[in-house]
PDB file of N, CA and C and ligand atoms in Angstrom:
ATOM      1  N   MET I   1      44.508  32.052  -8.282  1.00 96.00           N
ATOM      2  CA  MET I   1      45.138  32.507  -6.914  1.00 96.00           C
ATOM      3  C   MET I   1      44.859  31.769  -5.652  1.00 96.00           C
ATOM      4  N   LYS I   2      45.984  31.516  -4.728  1.00 98.00           N
ATOM      5  CA  LYS I   2      46.205  30.760  -3.711  1.00 98.00           C
ATOM      6  C   LYS I   2      46.313  31.906  -2.444  1.00 98.00           C
ATOM      7  N   VAL I   3      45.730  30.954  -1.360  1.00 98.00           N
ATOM      8  CA  VAL I   3      46.153  32.157  -0.184  1.00 98.00           C
ATOM      9  C   VAL I   3      46.931  31.308   1.051  1.00 98.00           C
ATOM     10  N   TRP I   4      47.212  31.866   1.776  1.00 98.00           N
ATOM     11  CA  TRP I   4      47.488  31.038   3.432  1.00 98.00           C
ATOM     12  C   TRP I   4      47.992  32.363   4.025  1.00 98.00           C
ATOM     13  N   ILE I   5      47.933  31.649   5.668  1.00 98.00           N
ATOM     14  CA  ILE I   5      47.942  32.838   6.733  1.00 98.00           C
ATOM     15  C   ILE I   5      49.274  32.132   7.476  1.00 98.00           C
ATOM     16  N   ASP I   6      49.954  33.274   8.033  1.00 98.00           N
ATOM     17  CA  ASP I   6      50.772  32.873   8.876  1.00 98.00           C
ATOM     18  C   ASP I   6      50.455  33.363  10.594  1.00 98.00           C
ATOM     19  N   GLN I   7      49.980  31.844  10.631  1.00 98.00           N
ATOM     20  CA  GLN I   7      49.206  31.882  12.132  1.00 98.00           C
ATOM     21  C   GLN I   7      50.062  32.361  13.413  1.00 98.00           C
ATOM     22  N   ASP I   8      51.577  32.512  13.276  1.00 98.00           N
ATOM     23  CA  ASP I   8      52.180  33.087  14.158  1.00 98.00           C
ATOM     24  C   ASP I   8      51.799  34.544  14.605  1.00 98.00           C
ATOM     25  N   LEU I   9      51.453  35.330  13.574  1.00 98.00           N
ATOM     26  CA  LEU I   9      50.728  36.919  13.846  1.00 98.00           C
ATOM     27  C   LEU I   9      49.735  37.158  13.670  1.00 98.00           C
ATOM     28  N   CYS I  10      48.794  35.699  13.606  1.00 98.00           N
ATOM     29  CA  CYS I  10      47.194  35.983  13.216  1.00 98.00           C
ATOM     30  C   CYS I  10      46.857  36.684  14.657  1.00 98.00           C
ATOM     31  N   THR I  11      45.965  37.730  14.983  1.00 98.00           N
ATOM     32  CA  THR I  11      45.698  37.859  16.621  1.00 98.00           C
ATOM     33  C   THR I  11      44.581  37.364  16.808  1.00 98.00           C
ATOM     34  N   GLY I  12      43.598  36.429  15.831  1.00 98.00           N
ATOM     35  CA  GLY I  12      42.751  36.001  16.291  1.00 98.00           C
ATOM     36  C   GLY I  12      41.420  36.684  16.195  1.00 98.00           C
ATOM     37  N   ASP I  13      41.256  37.654  15.551  1.00 98.00           N
ATOM     38  CA  ASP I  13      39.667  38.562  15.805  1.00 98.00           C
ATOM     39  C   ASP I  13      38.690  38.022  14.905  1.00 98.00           C
ATOM     40  N   GLY I  14      39.162  37.468  14.107  1.00 98.00           N
ATOM     41  CA  GLY I  14      37.799  36.699  13.205  1.00 98.00           C
ATOM     42  C   GLY I  14      37.393  37.345  11.891  1.00 98.00           C
ATOM     43  N   LEU I  15      38.318  38.437  11.417  1.00 98.00           N
ATOM     44  CA  LEU I  15      37.679  39.777  10.765  1.00 98.00           C
ATOM     45  C   LEU I  15      37.630  38.599   9.391  1.00 98.00           C
ATOM     46  N   CYS I  16      38.623  37.695   8.947  1.00 98.00           N
ATOM     47  CA  CYS I  16      38.793  37.232   7.377  1.00 98.00           C
ATOM     48  C   CYS I  16      37.590  36.057   7.568  1.00 98.00           C
ATOM     49  N   GLU I  17      37.090  35.786   8.471  1.00 98.00           N
ATOM     50  CA  GLU I  17      35.974  34.949   8.630  1.00 98.00           C
ATOM     51  C   GLU I  17      34.880  35.611   8.687  1.00 98.00           C
ATOM     52  N   GLU I  18      34.819  36.533   8.952  1.00 98.00           N
ATOM     53  CA  GLU I  18      33.486  37.699   9.051  1.00 98.00           C
ATOM     54  C   GLU I  18      33.240  38.269   7.536  1.00 98.00           C
ATOM     55  N   ILE I  19      34.455  38.308   6.629  1.00 98.00           N
ATOM     56  CA  ILE I  19      34.289  38.621   5.663  1.00 98.00           C
ATOM     57  C   ILE I  19      34.265  37.541   4.022  1.00 98.00           C
ATOM     58  N   ALA I  20      34.974  36.590   4.404  1.00 98.00           N
ATOM     59  CA  ALA I  20      35.028  35.479   3.292  1.00 98.00           C
ATOM     60  C   ALA I  20      35.114  34.223   4.403  1.00 98.00           C
ATOM     61  N   PRO I  21      33.755  33.462   4.731  1.00 98.00           N
ATOM     62  CA  PRO I  21      33.800  32.607   5.500  1.00 98.00           C
ATOM     63  C   PRO I  21      33.927  31.207   4.841  1.00 98.00           C
ATOM     64  N   GLU I  22      33.661  31.413   3.370  1.00 97.00           N
ATOM     65  CA  GLU I  22      34.145  30.015   2.655  1.00 97.00           C
ATOM     66  C   GLU I  22      35.556  29.933   2.749  1.00 97.00           C
ATOM     67  N   VAL I  23      36.529  30.772   2.970  1.00 98.00           N
ATOM     68  CA  VAL I  23      37.829  30.798   2.687  1.00 98.00           C
ATOM     69  C   VAL I  23      38.481  30.724   3.891  1.00 98.00           C
ATOM     70  N   PHE I  24      37.893  31.548   4.698  1.00 98.00           N
ATOM     71  CA  PHE I  24      39.093  31.408   6.561  1.00 98.00           C
ATOM     72  C   PHE I  24      38.059  30.915   7.584  1.00 98.00           C
ATOM     73  N   THR I  25      38.568  30.098   8.732  1.00 98.00           N
ATOM     74  CA  THR I  25      37.818  29.660   9.446  1.00 98.00           C
ATOM     75  C   THR I  25      38.679  29.853  10.809  1.00 98.00           C
ATOM     76  N   LEU I  26      38.325  29.935  11.893  1.00 98.00           N
ATOM     77  CA  LEU I  26      38.574  30.323  13.025  1.00 98.00           C
ATOM     78  C   LEU I  26      38.198  29.098  13.866  1.00 98.00           C
ATOM     79  N   LEU I  27      39.689  28.572  14.679  1.00 98.00           N
ATOM     80  CA  LEU I  27      39.628  27.205  15.081  1.00 98.00           C
ATOM     81  C   LEU I  27      39.970  27.321  16.726  1.00 98.00           C
ATOM     82  N   ASP I  28      39.555  26.139  17.272  1.00 97.00           N
ATOM     83  CA  ASP I  28      39.661  26.094  18.630  1.00 97.00           C
ATOM     84  C   ASP I  28      40.949  26.876  19.214  1.00 97.00           C
ATOM     85  N   ASP I  29      41.704  26.825  18.858  1.00 97.00           N
ATOM     86  CA  ASP I  29      43.280  27.599  19.035  1.00 97.00           C
ATOM     87  C   ASP I  29      43.147  29.144  18.931  1.00 97.00           C
ATOM     88  N   GLY I  30      41.926  29.333  18.494  1.00 98.00           N
ATOM     89  CA  GLY I  30      41.875  30.754  18.649  1.00 98.00           C
ATOM     90  C   GLY I  30      42.375  31.297  17.095  1.00 98.00           C
ATOM     91  N   LEU I  31      43.034  30.729  15.991  1.00 98.00           N
ATOM     92  CA  LEU I  31      43.621  31.101  15.368  1.00 98.00           C
ATOM     93  C   LEU I  31      42.708  30.814  13.796  1.00 98.00           C
ATOM     94  N   ALA I  32      42.920  31.570  13.127  1.00 98.00           N
ATOM     95  CA  ALA I  32      42.399  31.445  11.627  1.00 98.00           C
ATOM     96  C   ALA I  32      43.473  30.718  10.555  1.00 98.00           C
ATOM     97  N   TYR I  33      42.522  29.864   9.716  1.00 98.00           N
ATOM     98  CA  TYR I  33      43.093  28.905   9.045  1.00 98.00           C
ATOM     99  C   TYR I  33      42.661  29.006   7.488  1.00 98.00           C
ATOM    100  N   VAL I  34      43.432  28.480   6.450  1.00 98.00           N
ATOM    101  CA  VAL I  34      42.742  29.002   5.054  1.00 98.00           C
ATOM    102  C   VAL I  34      41.960  27.558   4.995  1.00 98.00           C
ATOM    103  N   MET I  35      40.725  27.379   4.124  1.00 97.00           N
ATOM    104  CA  MET I  35      40.086  26.192   3.931  1.00 97.00           C
ATOM    105  C   MET I  35      39.894  26.142   2.330  1.00 97.00           C
ATOM    106  N   GLU I  36      39.775  24.549   2.054  1.00 96.00           N
ATOM    107  CA  GLU I  36      39.488  24.518   0.333  1.00 96.00           C
ATOM    108  C   GLU I  36      38.470  23.724   0.416  1.00 96.00           C
ATOM    109  N   GLY I  37      37.387  23.903   0.388  1.00 93.00           N
ATOM    110  CA  GLY I  37      36.194  23.242   0.668  1.00 93.00           C
ATOM    111  C   GLY I  37      35.760  22.871   1.688  1.00 93.00           C
ATOM    112  N   GLU I  38      35.853  21.582   2.252  1.00 94.00           N
ATOM    113  CA  GLU I  38      35.773  20.931   3.391  1.00 94.00           C
ATOM    114  C   GLU I  38      36.953  20.866   4.410  1.00 94.00           C
ATOM    115  N   LYS I  39      38.203  21.192   3.136  1.00 96.00           N
ATOM    116  CA  LYS I  39      39.626  20.861   3.504  1.00 96.00           C
ATOM    117  C   LYS I  39      40.213  22.000   4.334  1.00 96.00           C
ATOM    118  N   ILE I  40      40.387  21.790   5.673  1.00 98.00           N
ATOM    119  CA  ILE I  40      41.107  23.280   6.408  1.00 98.00           C
ATOM    120  C   ILE I  40      42.410  22.555   6.623  1.00 98.00           C
ATOM    121  N   PHE I  41      43.522  23.760   6.080  1.00 97.00           N
ATOM    122  CA  PHE I  41      44.705  23.540   6.098  1.00 97.00           C
ATOM    123  C   PHE I  41      45.184  24.337   7.308  1.00 97.00           C
ATOM    124  N   ARG I  42      45.727  23.242   8.126  1.00 97.00           N
ATOM    125  CA  ARG I  42      45.827  23.485   9.707  1.00 97.00           C
ATOM    126  C   ARG I  42      47.328  22.676   9.687  1.00 97.00           C
ATOM    127  N   ASP I  43      47.433  21.416   9.263  1.00 94.00           N
ATOM    128  CA  ASP I  43      48.571  20.856  10.119  1.00 94.00           C
ATOM    129  C   ASP I  43      49.580  20.355   8.612  1.00 94.00           C
ATOM    130  N   PRO I  44      50.319  20.821   8.132  1.00 95.00           N
ATOM    131  CA  PRO I  44      50.896  22.258   8.503  1.00 95.00           C
ATOM    132  C   PRO I  44      49.697  23.566   8.193  1.00 95.00           C
ATOM    133  N   GLY I  45      50.081  24.403   8.801  1.00 94.00           N
ATOM    134  CA  GLY I  45      49.347  25.641   8.285  1.00 94.00           C
ATOM    135  C   GLY I  45      50.300  26.495   7.639  1.00 94.00           C
ATOM    136  N   GLY I  46      50.513  27.997   7.980  1.00 95.00           N
ATOM    137  CA  GLY I  46      51.795  28.800   7.318  1.00 95.00           C
ATOM    138  C   GLY I  46      51.435  28.522   6.194  1.00 95.00           C
ATOM    139  N   PRO I  47      52.813  28.785   5.491  1.00 95.00           N
ATOM    140  CA  PRO I  47      52.892  28.968   3.992  1.00 95.00           C
ATOM    141  C   PRO I  47      53.045  27.984   3.495  1.00 95.00           C
ATOM    142  N   GLN I  48      53.219  26.079   4.289  1.00 95.00           N
ATOM    143  CA  GLN I  48      52.824  24.807   3.454  1.00 95.00           C
ATOM    144  C   GLN I  48      51.179  24.693   3.416  1.00 95.00           C
ATOM    145  N   GLY I  49      50.397  25.940   3.884  1.00 94.00           N
ATOM    146  CA  GLY I  49      49.254  25.391   3.682  1.00 94.00           C
ATOM    147  C   GLY I  49      48.195  26.214   2.971  1.00 94.00           C
ATOM    148  N   LEU I  50      48.746  26.397   1.751  1.00 96.00           N
ATOM    149  CA  LEU I  50      48.072  26.819   0.680  1.00 96.00           C
ATOM    150  C   LEU I  50      47.353  26.610   0.074  1.00 96.00           C
ATOM    151  N   ALA I  51      45.845  27.626   0.267  1.00 97.00           N
ATOM    152  CA  ALA I  51      44.853  27.141  -0.657  1.00 97.00           C
ATOM    153  C   ALA I  51      44.349  27.723  -1.602  1.00 97.00           C
ATOM    154  N   VAL I  52      43.802  27.180  -2.827  1.00 97.00           N
ATOM    155  CA  VAL I  52      43.235  27.822  -3.765  1.00 97.00           C
ATOM    156  C   VAL I  52      42.040  28.270  -3.607  1.00 97.00           C
ATOM    157  N   ILE I  53      41.766  29.734  -4.267  1.00 97.00           N
ATOM    158  CA  ILE I  53      40.796  30.722  -3.751  1.00 97.00           C
ATOM    159  C   ILE I  53      39.380  30.212  -4.734  1.00 97.00           C
ATOM    160  N   PRO I  54      38.276  30.095  -4.158  1.00 95.00           N
ATOM    161  CA  PRO I  54      37.497  29.527  -5.157  1.00 95.00           C
ATOM    162  C   PRO I  54      36.846  30.694  -6.163  1.00 95.00           C
ATOM    163  N   ALA I  55      36.283  30.186  -7.459  1.00 95.00           N
ATOM    164  CA  ALA I  55      35.832  31.410  -8.305  1.00 95.00           C
ATOM    165  C   ALA I  55      34.428  32.072  -7.373  1.00 95.00           C
ATOM    166  N   GLY I  56      34.601  33.551  -7.899  1.00 96.00           N
ATOM    167  CA  GLY I  56      33.944  34.481  -7.031  1.00 96.00           C
ATOM    168  C   GLY I  56      34.337  35.027  -5.607  1.00 96.00           C
ATOM    169  N   GLN I  57      35.810  34.393  -5.097  1.00 97.00           N
ATOM    170  CA  GLN I  57      35.993  34.801  -3.627  1.00 97.00           C
ATOM    171  C   GLN I  57      37.049  35.509  -3.496  1.00 97.00           C
ATOM    172  N   GLU I  58      37.841  35.870  -4.782  1.00 97.00           N
ATOM    173  CA  GLU I  58      39.038  36.484  -4.832  1.00 97.00           C
ATOM    174  C   GLU I  58      39.077  38.001  -4.375  1.00 97.00           C
ATOM    175  N   GLU I  59      37.720  38.575  -4.817  1.00 98.00           N
ATOM    176  CA  GLU I  59      37.974  40.063  -3.950  1.00 98.00           C
ATOM    177  C   GLU I  59      37.457  40.035  -2.551  1.00 98.00           C
ATOM    178  N   ALA I  60      36.570  39.019  -2.152  1.00 98.00           N
ATOM    179  CA  ALA I  60      36.802  38.842  -0.584  1.00 98.00           C
ATOM    180  C   ALA I  60      38.105  38.514   0.403  1.00 98.00           C
ATOM    181  N   VAL I  61      38.677  37.765  -0.725  1.00 98.00           N
ATOM    182  CA  VAL I  61      40.080  37.342   0.076  1.00 98.00           C
ATOM    183  C   VAL I  61      40.601  38.670   0.002  1.00 98.00           C
ATOM    184  N   ILE I  62      40.961  39.390  -1.125  1.00 98.00           N
ATOM    185  CA  ILE I  62      41.648  40.452  -1.281  1.00 98.00           C
ATOM    186  C   ILE I  62      41.569  41.714   0.154  1.00 98.00           C
ATOM    187  N   GLU I  63      40.049  41.396   0.020  1.00 98.00           N
ATOM    188  CA  GLU I  63      39.719  42.662   1.140  1.00 98.00           C
ATOM    189  C   GLU I  63      40.211  42.266   2.465  1.00 98.00           C
ATOM    190  N   SER I  64      39.938  40.680   2.653  1.00 98.00           N
ATOM    191  CA  SER I  64      40.468  40.276   3.952  1.00 98.00           C
ATOM    192  C   SER I  64      41.862  40.592   4.466  1.00 98.00           C
ATOM    193  N   ALA I  65      42.621  40.409   3.235  1.00 98.00           N
ATOM    194  CA  ALA I  65      44.285  40.396   3.302  1.00 98.00           C
ATOM    195  C   ALA I  65      44.435  42.092   3.726  1.00 98.00           C
ATOM    196  N   GLU I  66      43.762  43.115   3.541  1.00 98.00           N
ATOM    197  CA  GLU I  66      43.816  44.515   3.576  1.00 98.00           C
ATOM    198  C   GLU I  66      43.464  44.982   4.794  1.00 98.00           C
ATOM    199  N   GLU I  67      42.425  44.056   5.058  1.00 98.00           N
ATOM    200  CA  GLU I  67      41.712  44.354   6.651  1.00 98.00           C
ATOM    201  C   GLU I  67      42.618  43.747   7.725  1.00 98.00           C
ATOM    202  N   CYS I  68      42.963  42.703   7.387  1.00 98.00           N
ATOM    203  CA  CYS I  68      43.704  42.037   8.328  1.00 98.00           C
ATOM    204  C   CYS I  68      44.496  42.678   9.413  1.00 98.00           C
ATOM    205  N   PRO I  69      44.268  42.747  10.903  1.00 98.00           N
ATOM    206  CA  PRO I  69      44.929  43.398  11.856  1.00 98.00           C
ATOM    207  C   PRO I  69      46.598  42.821  11.942  1.00 98.00           C
ATOM    208  N   GLY I  70      46.505  41.522  11.762  1.00 97.00           N
ATOM    209  CA  GLY I  70      48.076  41.163  11.835  1.00 97.00           C
ATOM    210  C   GLY I  70      49.025  41.070  10.565  1.00 97.00           C
ATOM    211  N   GLU I  71      48.270  41.762   9.352  1.00 98.00           N
ATOM    212  CA  GLU I  71      48.678  41.434   8.089  1.00 98.00           C
ATOM    213  C   GLU I  71      49.336  40.033   7.942  1.00 98.00           C
ATOM    214  N   CYS I  72      48.374  39.230   8.048  1.00 98.00           N
ATOM    215  CA  CYS I  72      49.158  37.838   7.829  1.00 98.00           C
ATOM    216  C   CYS I  72      48.673  36.787   7.297  1.00 98.00           C
ATOM    217  N   ILE I  73      47.725  37.829   6.056  1.00 98.00           N
ATOM    218  CA  ILE I  73      47.592  37.075   4.850  1.00 98.00           C
ATOM    219  C   ILE I  73      47.801  37.216   3.778  1.00 98.00           C
ATOM    220  N   PHE I  74      48.360  36.222   3.436  1.00 98.00           N
ATOM    221  CA  PHE I  74      49.465  36.151   1.787  1.00 98.00           C
ATOM    222  C   PHE I  74      48.738  35.775   0.937  1.00 98.00           C
ATOM    223  N   ILE I  75      48.678  36.314  -0.313  1.00 98.00           N
ATOM    224  CA  ILE I  75      48.434  35.855  -1.789  1.00 98.00           C
ATOM    225  C   ILE I  75      48.710  35.799  -2.899  1.00 98.00           C
ATOM    226  N   GLU I  76      49.029  34.677  -3.353  1.00 96.00           N
ATOM    227  CA  GLU I  76      49.818  34.100  -4.288  1.00 96.00           C
ATOM    228  C   GLU I  76      49.332  33.578  -5.360  1.00 96.00           C
ATOM    229  N   VAL I  77      49.716  34.845  -6.904  1.00 92.00           N
ATOM    230  CA  VAL I  77      49.013  34.691  -8.158  1.00 92.00           C
ATOM    231  C   VAL I  77      49.508  33.790  -8.677  1.00 92.00           C
ATOM    232  N   GLY I  78      48.540  32.941  -9.554  1.00 75.00           N
ATOM    233  CA  GLY I  78      49.293  32.200 -10.594  1.00 75.00           C
ATOM    234  C   GLY I  78      48.935  30.344 -10.167  1.00 75.00           C
TER     235      GLY I  78
HETATM  236  S1  SF4 K 101      41.809  38.726  10.364  1.00 77.69           S
HETATM  237 FE1  SF4 K 101      44.208  38.275  10.010  1.00 77.69          FE
HETATM  238  S2  SF4 K 101      44.805  38.675  11.979  1.00 77.69           S
HETATM  239 FE2  SF4 K 101      42.460  38.448  12.019  1.00 77.69          FE
HETATM  240  S3  SF4 K 101      41.685  36.369  12.586  1.00 77.69           S
HETATM  241 FE3  SF4 K 101      41.900  36.223  10.194  1.00 77.69          FE
HETATM  242  S4  SF4 K 101      43.995  36.108   9.611  1.00 77.69           S
HETATM  243 FE4  SF4 K 101      44.065  36.416  12.130  1.00 77.69          FE
END
């Protein structure tokens, strides 16, 4: 499973980072980005910044996507 964020829709509330801090991080521009370990998918973000979800984090990522007020967390299976 992979995940990306559409930063154009992100409200910057930080809910995703609270639920799954291993996968999501809020940066100094006030927007959330996905991570793969130490690597932050910022340039480019959006659909080009597709991070593999680590084992055991899938449920937290799904919950984040469900709770996300911007509805801008997108999960891709496969
Ligand atoms: S939960 Fe959604 S809107 Fe909120 S910071 Fe994360 S990606 Fe942005």
